[in-house]
Each structure stands twice: as C-alpha cells, then as structure tokens.
mmCIF file of N, CA and C in Angstrom:
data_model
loop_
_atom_site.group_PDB
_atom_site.id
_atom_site.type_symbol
_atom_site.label_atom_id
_atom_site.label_comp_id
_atom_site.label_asym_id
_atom_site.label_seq_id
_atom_site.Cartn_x
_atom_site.Cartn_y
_atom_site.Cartn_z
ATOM 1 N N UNK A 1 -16.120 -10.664 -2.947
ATOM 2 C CA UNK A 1 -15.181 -9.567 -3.110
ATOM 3 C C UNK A 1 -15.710 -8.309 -2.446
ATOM 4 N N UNK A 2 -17.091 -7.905 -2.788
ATOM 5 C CA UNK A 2 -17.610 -6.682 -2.079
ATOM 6 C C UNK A 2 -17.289 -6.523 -0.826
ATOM 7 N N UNK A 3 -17.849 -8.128 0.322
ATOM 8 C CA UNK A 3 -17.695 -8.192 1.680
ATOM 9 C C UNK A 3 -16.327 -8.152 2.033
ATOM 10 N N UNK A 4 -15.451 -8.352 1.528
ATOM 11 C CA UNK A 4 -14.243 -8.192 1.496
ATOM 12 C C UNK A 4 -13.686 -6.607 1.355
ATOM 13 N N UNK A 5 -13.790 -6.058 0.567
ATOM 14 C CA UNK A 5 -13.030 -5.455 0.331
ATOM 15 C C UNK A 5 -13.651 -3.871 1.498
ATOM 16 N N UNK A 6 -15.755 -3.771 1.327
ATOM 17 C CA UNK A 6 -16.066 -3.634 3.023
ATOM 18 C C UNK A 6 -15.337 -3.182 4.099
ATOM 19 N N UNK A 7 -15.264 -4.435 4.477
ATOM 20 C CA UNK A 7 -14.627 -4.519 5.854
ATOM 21 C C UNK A 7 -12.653 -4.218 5.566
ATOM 22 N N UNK A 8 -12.093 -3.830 4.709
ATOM 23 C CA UNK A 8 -10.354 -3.706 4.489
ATOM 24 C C UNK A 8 -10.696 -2.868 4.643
ATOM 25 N N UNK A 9 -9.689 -1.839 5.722
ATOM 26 C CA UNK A 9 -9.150 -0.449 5.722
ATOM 27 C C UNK A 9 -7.694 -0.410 5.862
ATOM 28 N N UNK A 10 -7.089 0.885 5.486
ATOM 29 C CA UNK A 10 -5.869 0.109 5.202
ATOM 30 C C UNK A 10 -5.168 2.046 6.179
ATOM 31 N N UNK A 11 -4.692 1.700 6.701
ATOM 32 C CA UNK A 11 -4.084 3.867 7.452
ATOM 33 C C UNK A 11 -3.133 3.937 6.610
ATOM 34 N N UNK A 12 -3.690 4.859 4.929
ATOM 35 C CA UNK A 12 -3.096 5.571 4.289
ATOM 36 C C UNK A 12 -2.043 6.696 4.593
ATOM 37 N N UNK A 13 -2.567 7.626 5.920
ATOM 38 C CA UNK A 13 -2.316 8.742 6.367
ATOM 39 C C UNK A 13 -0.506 9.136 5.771
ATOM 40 N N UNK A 14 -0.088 7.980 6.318
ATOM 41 C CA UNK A 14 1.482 8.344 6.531
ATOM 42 C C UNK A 14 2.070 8.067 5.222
ATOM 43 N N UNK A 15 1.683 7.047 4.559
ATOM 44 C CA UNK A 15 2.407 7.328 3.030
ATOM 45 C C UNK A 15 2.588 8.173 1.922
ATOM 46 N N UNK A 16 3.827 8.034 1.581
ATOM 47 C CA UNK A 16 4.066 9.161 0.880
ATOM 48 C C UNK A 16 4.323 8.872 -0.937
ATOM 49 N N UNK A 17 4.400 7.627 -1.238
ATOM 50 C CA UNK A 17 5.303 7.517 -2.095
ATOM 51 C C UNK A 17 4.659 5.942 -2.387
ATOM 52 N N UNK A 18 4.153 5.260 -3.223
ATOM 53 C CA UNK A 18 4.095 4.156 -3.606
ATOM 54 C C UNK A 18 4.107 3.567 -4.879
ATOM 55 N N UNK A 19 4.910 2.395 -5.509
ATOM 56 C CA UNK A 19 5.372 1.743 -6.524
ATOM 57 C C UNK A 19 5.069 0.250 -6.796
ATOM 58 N N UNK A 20 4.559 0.013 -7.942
ATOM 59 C CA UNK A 20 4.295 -1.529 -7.502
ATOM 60 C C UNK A 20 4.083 -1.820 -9.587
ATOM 61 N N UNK A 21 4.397 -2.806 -9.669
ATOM 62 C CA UNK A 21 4.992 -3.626 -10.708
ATOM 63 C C UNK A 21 4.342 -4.874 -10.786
ATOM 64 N N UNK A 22 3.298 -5.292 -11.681
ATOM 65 C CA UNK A 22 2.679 -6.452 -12.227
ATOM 66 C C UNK A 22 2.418 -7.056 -13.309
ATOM 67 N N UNK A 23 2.220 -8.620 -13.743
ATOM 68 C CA UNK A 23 1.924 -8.402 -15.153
ATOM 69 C C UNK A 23 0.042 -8.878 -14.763
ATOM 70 N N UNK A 24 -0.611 -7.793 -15.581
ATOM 71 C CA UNK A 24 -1.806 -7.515 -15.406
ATOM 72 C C UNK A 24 -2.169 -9.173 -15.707
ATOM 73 N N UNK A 25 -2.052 -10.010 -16.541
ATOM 74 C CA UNK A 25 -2.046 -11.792 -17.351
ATOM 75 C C UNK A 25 -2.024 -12.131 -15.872
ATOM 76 N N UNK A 26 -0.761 -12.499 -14.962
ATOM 77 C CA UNK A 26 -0.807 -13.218 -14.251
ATOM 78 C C UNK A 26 -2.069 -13.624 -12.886
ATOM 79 N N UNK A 27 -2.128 -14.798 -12.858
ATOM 80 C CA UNK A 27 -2.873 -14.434 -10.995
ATOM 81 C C UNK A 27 -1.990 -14.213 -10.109
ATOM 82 N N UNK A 28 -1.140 -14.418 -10.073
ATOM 83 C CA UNK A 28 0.065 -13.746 -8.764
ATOM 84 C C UNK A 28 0.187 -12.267 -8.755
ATOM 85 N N UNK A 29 -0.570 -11.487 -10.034
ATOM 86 C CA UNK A 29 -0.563 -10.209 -9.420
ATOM 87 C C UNK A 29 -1.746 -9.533 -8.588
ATOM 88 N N UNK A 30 -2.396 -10.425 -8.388
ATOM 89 C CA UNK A 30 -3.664 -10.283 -7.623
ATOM 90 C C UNK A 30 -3.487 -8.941 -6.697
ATOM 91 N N UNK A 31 -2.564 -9.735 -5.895
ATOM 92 C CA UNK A 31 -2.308 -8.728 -5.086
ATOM 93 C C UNK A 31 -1.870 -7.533 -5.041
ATOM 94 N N UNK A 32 -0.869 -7.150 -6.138
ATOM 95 C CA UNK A 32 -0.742 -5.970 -5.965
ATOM 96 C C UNK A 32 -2.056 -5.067 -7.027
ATOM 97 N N UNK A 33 -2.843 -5.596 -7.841
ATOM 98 C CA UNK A 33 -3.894 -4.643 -8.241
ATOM 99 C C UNK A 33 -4.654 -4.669 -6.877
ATOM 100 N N UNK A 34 -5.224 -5.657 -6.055
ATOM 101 C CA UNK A 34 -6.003 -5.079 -5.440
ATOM 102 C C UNK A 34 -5.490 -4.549 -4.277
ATOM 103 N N UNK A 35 -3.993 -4.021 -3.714
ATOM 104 C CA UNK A 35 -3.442 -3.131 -3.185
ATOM 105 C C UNK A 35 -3.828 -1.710 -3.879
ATOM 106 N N UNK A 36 -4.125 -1.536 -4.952
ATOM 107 C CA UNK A 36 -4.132 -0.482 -5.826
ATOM 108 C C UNK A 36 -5.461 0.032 -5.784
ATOM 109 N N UNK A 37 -6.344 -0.891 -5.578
ATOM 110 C CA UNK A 37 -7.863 -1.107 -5.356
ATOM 111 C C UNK A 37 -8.102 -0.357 -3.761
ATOM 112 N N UNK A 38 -7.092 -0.670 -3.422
ATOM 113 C CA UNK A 38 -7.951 -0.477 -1.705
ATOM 114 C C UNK A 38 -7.510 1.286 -1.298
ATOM 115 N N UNK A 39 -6.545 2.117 -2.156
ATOM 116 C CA UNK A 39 -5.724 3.339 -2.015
ATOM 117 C C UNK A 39 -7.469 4.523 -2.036
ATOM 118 N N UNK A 40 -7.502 5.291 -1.115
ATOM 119 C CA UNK A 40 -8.724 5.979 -1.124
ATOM 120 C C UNK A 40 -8.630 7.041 -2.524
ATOM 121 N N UNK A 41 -9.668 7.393 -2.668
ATOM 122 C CA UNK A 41 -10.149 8.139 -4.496
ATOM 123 C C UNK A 41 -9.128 8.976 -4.525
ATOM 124 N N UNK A 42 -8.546 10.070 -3.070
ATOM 125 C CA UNK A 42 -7.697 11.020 -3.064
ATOM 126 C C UNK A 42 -6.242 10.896 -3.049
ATOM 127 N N UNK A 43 -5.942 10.054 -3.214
ATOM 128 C CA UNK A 43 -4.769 8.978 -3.190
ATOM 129 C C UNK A 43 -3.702 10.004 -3.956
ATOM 130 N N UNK A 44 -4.139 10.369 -5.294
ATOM 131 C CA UNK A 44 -3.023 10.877 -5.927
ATOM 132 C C UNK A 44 -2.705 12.246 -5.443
ATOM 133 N N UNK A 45 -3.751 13.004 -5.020
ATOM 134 C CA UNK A 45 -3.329 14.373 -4.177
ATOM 135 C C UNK A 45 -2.222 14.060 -3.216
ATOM 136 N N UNK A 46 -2.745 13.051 -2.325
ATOM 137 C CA UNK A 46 -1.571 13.115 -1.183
ATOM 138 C C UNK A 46 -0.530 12.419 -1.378
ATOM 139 N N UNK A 47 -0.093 11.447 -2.645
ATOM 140 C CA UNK A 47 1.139 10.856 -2.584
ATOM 141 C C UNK A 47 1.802 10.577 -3.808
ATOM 142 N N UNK A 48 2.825 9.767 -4.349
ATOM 143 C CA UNK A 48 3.034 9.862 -5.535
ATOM 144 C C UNK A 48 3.020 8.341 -6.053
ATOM 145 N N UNK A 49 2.154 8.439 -6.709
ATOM 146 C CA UNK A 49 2.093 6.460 -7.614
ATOM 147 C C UNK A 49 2.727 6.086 -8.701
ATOM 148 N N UNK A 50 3.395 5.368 -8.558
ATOM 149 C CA UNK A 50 3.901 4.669 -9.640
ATOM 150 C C UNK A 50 3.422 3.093 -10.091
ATOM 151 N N UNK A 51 3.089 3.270 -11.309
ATOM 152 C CA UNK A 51 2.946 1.292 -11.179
ATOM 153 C C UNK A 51 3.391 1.383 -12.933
ATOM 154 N N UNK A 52 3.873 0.158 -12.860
ATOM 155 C CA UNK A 52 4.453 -0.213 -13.948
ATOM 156 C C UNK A 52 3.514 -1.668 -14.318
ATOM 157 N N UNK A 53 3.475 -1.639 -15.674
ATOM 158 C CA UNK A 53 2.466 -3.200 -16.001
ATOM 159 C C UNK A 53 3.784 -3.477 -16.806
ATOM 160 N N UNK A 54 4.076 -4.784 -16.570
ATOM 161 C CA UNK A 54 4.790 -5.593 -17.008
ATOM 162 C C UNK A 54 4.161 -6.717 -18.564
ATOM 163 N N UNK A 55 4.821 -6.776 -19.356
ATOM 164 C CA UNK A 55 4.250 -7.804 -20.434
ATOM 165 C C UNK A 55 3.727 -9.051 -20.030
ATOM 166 N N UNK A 56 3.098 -9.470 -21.027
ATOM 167 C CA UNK A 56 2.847 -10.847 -20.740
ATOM 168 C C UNK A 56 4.167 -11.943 -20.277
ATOM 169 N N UNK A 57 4.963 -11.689 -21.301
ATOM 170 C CA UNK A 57 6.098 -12.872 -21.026
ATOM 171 C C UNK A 57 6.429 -12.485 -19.739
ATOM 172 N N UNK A 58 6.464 -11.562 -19.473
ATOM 173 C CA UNK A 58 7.586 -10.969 -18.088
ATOM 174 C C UNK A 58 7.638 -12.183 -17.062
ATOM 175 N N UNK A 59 8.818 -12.200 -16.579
ATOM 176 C CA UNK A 59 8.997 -13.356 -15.361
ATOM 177 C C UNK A 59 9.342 -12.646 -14.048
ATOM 178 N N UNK A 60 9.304 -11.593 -14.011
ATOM 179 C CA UNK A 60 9.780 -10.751 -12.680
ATOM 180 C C UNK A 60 8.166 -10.700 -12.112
ATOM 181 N N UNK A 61 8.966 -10.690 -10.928
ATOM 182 C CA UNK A 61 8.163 -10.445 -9.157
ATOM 183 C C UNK A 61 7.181 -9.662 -9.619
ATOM 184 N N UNK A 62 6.007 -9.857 -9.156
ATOM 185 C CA UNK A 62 5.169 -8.361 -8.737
ATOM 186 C C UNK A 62 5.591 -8.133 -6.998
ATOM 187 N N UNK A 63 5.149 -7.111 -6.873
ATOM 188 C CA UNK A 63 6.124 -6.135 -5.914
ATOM 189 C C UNK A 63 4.796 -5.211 -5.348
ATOM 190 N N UNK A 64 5.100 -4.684 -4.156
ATOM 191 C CA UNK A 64 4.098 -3.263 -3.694
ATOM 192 C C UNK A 64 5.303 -2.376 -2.895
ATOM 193 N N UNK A 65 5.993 -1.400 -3.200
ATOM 194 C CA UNK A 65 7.102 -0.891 -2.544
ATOM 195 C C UNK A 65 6.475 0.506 -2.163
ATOM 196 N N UNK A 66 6.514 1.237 -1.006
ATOM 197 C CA UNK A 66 6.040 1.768 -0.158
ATOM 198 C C UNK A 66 6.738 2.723 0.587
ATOM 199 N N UNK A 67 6.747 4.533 0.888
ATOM 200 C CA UNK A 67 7.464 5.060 1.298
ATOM 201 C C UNK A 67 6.669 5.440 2.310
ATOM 202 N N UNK A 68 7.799 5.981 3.797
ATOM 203 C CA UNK A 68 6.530 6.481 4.643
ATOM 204 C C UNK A 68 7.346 7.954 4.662
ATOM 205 N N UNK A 69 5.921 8.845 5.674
ATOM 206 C CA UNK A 69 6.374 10.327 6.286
ATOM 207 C C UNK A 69 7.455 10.425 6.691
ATOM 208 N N UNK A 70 7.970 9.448 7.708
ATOM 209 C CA UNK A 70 9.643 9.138 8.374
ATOM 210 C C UNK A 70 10.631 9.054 7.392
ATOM 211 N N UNK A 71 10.738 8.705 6.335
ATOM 212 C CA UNK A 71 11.754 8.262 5.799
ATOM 213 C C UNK A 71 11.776 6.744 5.022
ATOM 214 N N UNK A 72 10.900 5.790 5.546
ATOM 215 C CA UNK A 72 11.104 4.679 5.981
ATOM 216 C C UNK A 72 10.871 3.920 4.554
ATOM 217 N N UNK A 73 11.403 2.884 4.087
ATOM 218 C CA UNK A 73 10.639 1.950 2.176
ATOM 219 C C UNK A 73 10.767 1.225 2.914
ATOM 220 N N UNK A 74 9.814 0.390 2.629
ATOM 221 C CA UNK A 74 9.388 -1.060 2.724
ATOM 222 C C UNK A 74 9.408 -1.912 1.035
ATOM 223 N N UNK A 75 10.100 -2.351 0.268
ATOM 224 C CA UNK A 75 9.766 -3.647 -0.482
ATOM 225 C C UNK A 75 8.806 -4.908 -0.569
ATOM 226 N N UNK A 76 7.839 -5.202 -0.784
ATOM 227 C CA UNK A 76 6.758 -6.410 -0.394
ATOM 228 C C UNK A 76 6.754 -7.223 -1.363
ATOM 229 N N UNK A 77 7.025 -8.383 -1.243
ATOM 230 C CA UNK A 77 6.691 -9.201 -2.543
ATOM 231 C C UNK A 77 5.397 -9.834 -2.046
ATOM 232 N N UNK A 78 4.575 -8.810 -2.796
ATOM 233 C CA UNK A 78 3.329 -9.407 -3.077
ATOM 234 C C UNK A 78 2.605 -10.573 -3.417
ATOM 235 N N UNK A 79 3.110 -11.316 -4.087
ATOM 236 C CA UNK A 79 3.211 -12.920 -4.709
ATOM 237 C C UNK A 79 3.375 -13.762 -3.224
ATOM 238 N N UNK A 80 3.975 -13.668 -2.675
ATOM 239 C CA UNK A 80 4.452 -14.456 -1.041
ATOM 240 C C UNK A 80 3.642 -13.892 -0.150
ATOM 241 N N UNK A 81 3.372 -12.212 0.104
ATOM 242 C CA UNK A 81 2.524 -11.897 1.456
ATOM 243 C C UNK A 81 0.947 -12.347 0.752
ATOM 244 N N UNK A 82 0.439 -12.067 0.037
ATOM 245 C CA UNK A 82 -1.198 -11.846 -0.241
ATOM 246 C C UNK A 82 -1.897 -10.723 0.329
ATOM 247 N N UNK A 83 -2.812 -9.854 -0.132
ATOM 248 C CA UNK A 83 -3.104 -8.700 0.237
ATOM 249 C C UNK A 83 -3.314 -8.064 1.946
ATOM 250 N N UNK A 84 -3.823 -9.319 2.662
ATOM 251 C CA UNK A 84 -3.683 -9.431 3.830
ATOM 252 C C UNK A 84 -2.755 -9.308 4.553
ATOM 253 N N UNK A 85 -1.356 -9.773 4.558
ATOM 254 C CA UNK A 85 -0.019 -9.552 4.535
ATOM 255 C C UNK A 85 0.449 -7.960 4.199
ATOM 256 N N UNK A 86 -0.234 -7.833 3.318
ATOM 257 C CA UNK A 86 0.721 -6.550 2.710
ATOM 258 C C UNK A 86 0.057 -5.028 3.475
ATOM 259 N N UNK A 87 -1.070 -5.616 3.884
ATOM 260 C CA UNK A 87 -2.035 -4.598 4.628
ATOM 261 C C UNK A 87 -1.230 -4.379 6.202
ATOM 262 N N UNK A 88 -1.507 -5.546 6.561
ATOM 263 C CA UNK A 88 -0.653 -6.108 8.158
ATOM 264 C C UNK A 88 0.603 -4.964 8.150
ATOM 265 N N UNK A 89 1.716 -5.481 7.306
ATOM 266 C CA UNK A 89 2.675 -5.232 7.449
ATOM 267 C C UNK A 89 2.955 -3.611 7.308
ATOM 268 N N UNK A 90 2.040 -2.687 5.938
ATOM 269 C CA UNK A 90 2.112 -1.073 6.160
ATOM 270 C C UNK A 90 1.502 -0.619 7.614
ATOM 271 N N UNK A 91 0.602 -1.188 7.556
ATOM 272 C CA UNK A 91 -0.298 -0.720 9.021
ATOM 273 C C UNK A 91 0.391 -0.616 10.366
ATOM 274 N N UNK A 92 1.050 -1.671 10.134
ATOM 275 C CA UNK A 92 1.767 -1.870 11.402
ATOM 276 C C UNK A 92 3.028 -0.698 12.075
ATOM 277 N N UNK A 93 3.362 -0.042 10.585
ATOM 278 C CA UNK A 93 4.391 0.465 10.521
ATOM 279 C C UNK A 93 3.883 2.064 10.796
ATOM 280 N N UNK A 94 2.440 2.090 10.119
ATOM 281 C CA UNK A 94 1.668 3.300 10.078
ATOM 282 C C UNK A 94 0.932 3.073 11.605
ATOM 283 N N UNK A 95 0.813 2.743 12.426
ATOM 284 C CA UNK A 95 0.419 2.381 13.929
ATOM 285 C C UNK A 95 1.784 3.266 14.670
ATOM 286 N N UNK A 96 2.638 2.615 14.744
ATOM 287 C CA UNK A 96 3.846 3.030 15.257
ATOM 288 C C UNK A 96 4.180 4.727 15.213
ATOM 289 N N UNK A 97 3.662 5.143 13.735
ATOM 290 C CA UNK A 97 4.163 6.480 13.050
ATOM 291 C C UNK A 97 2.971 7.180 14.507
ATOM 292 N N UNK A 98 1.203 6.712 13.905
ATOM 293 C CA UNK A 98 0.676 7.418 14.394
ATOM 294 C C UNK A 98 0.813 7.564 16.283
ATOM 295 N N UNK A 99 1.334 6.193 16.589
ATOM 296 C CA UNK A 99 1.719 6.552 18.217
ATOM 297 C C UNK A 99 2.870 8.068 18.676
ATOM 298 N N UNK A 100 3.539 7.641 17.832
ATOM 299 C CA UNK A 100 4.753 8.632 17.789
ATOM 300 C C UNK A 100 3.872 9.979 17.835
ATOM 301 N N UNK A 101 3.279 10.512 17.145
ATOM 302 C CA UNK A 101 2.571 11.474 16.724
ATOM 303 C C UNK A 101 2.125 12.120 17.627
ATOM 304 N N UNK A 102 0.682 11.323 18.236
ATOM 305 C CA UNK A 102 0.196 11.326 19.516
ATOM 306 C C UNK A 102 1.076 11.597 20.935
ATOM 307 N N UNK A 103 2.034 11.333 20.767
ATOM 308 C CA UNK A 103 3.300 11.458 21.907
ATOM 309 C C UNK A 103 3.442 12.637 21.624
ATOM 310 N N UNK A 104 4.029 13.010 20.849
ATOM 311 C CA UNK A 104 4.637 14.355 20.455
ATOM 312 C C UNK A 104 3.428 15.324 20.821
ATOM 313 N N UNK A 105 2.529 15.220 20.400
ATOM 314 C CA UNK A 105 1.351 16.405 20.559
ATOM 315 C C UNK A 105 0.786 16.771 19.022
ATOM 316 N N UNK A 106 1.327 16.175 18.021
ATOM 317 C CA UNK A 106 1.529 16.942 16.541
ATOM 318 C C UNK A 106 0.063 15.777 15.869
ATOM 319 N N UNK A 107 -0.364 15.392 17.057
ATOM 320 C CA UNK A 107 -1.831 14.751 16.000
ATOM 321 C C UNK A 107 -2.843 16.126 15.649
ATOM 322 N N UNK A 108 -2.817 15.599 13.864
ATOM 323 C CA UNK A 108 -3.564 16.302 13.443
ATOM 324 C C UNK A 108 -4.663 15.546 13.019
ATOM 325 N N UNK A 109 -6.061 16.650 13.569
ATOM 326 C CA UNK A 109 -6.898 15.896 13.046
ATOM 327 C C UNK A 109 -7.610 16.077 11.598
ATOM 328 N N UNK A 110 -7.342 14.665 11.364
ATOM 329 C CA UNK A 110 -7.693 14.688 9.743
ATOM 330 C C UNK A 110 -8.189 13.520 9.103
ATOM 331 N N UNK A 111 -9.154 13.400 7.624
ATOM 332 C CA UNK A 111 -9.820 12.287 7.493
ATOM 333 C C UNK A 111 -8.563 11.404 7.007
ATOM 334 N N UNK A 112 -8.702 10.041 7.321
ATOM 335 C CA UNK A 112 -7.782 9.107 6.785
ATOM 336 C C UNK A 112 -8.467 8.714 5.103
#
C-alpha cells in the first residue's frame, strides 16, 4: 500500500467540488475511501467535500462525483473503475483544463 500510494499523484489543481458515497463494511468501497486518501492535507481549503457513509445494509453504488473549474461533473462508479480508473479519468480531464490554461497565458504558478 505505501509503494502504492508513493508513486499516485493525482492534478487536484482544477477541482472544485467533490462527493462520494460508501458503505465503509463493504470491499467495493475501496475505492472511493482511498480516492479520499489520495486528496492533498489542503484539500478542504481549496474545494468543497462531501461524503456520505452509507449503512451497513445499504445496497447502493459507491460513487466518486467530481466538479471541475470549467463547469464540468463527472459521476464515477467507483465499484467498476478501481482507483486507477478513477485517477485516469479526472486527470485526463484536468490535463486538458491545464493545456487550455497554458494557451491562454493564465498559467499560474502554483503548488499542486
């Protein structure tokens, strides 16, 4: 887990807004605690968290739902991507933001 989690970086920069829903019992919520795990210490200054723990019985999805600077939500069912997946898929979206950025001239420099 250490070497793992190591080497994960995840470009926080652009999010604004994140929500995610598990039942702490299950192993299918793996993923979204350790989505929750990987958010840097300053996390709550720059964005707004929500997580909901679900009961034991609960039969609903765990989830990682995700707002960006643009406008943009993403929905993830966490249970189907695996943390790897769920990394891929913000990043990818946060790549794009930061190209845009860089185009424009409006990169600021700042710690991720």
């Amino acid at each position: 887990m250490g070497r793992a989690r190591d080497s994960a970086k995840m470009i926080t920069r652009y999010l604004t807004e994140i929500s995610t829903a598990f039942n702490p019992f299950s192993p299918r919520a793996k993923t979204a605690r350790l989505f929750l795990s990987f958010l840097p210490g300053n996390a709550r200054a720059t964005m707004k968290i929500n997580t909901k723990i679900l009961p034991r019985t609960s039969r609903e999805k765990s989830f990682v739902q995700v707002k960006f600077k643009d406008g943009k939500e993403m929905k993830l069912d966490s249970e189907q991507l695996g943390i790897k997946g769920v990394m891929e898929e913000l990043d990818r979206h946060s790549r794009i933001l930061a190209r845009q950025e860089e185009l424009t001239g409006q990169l600021r420099w700042e710690r991720v």
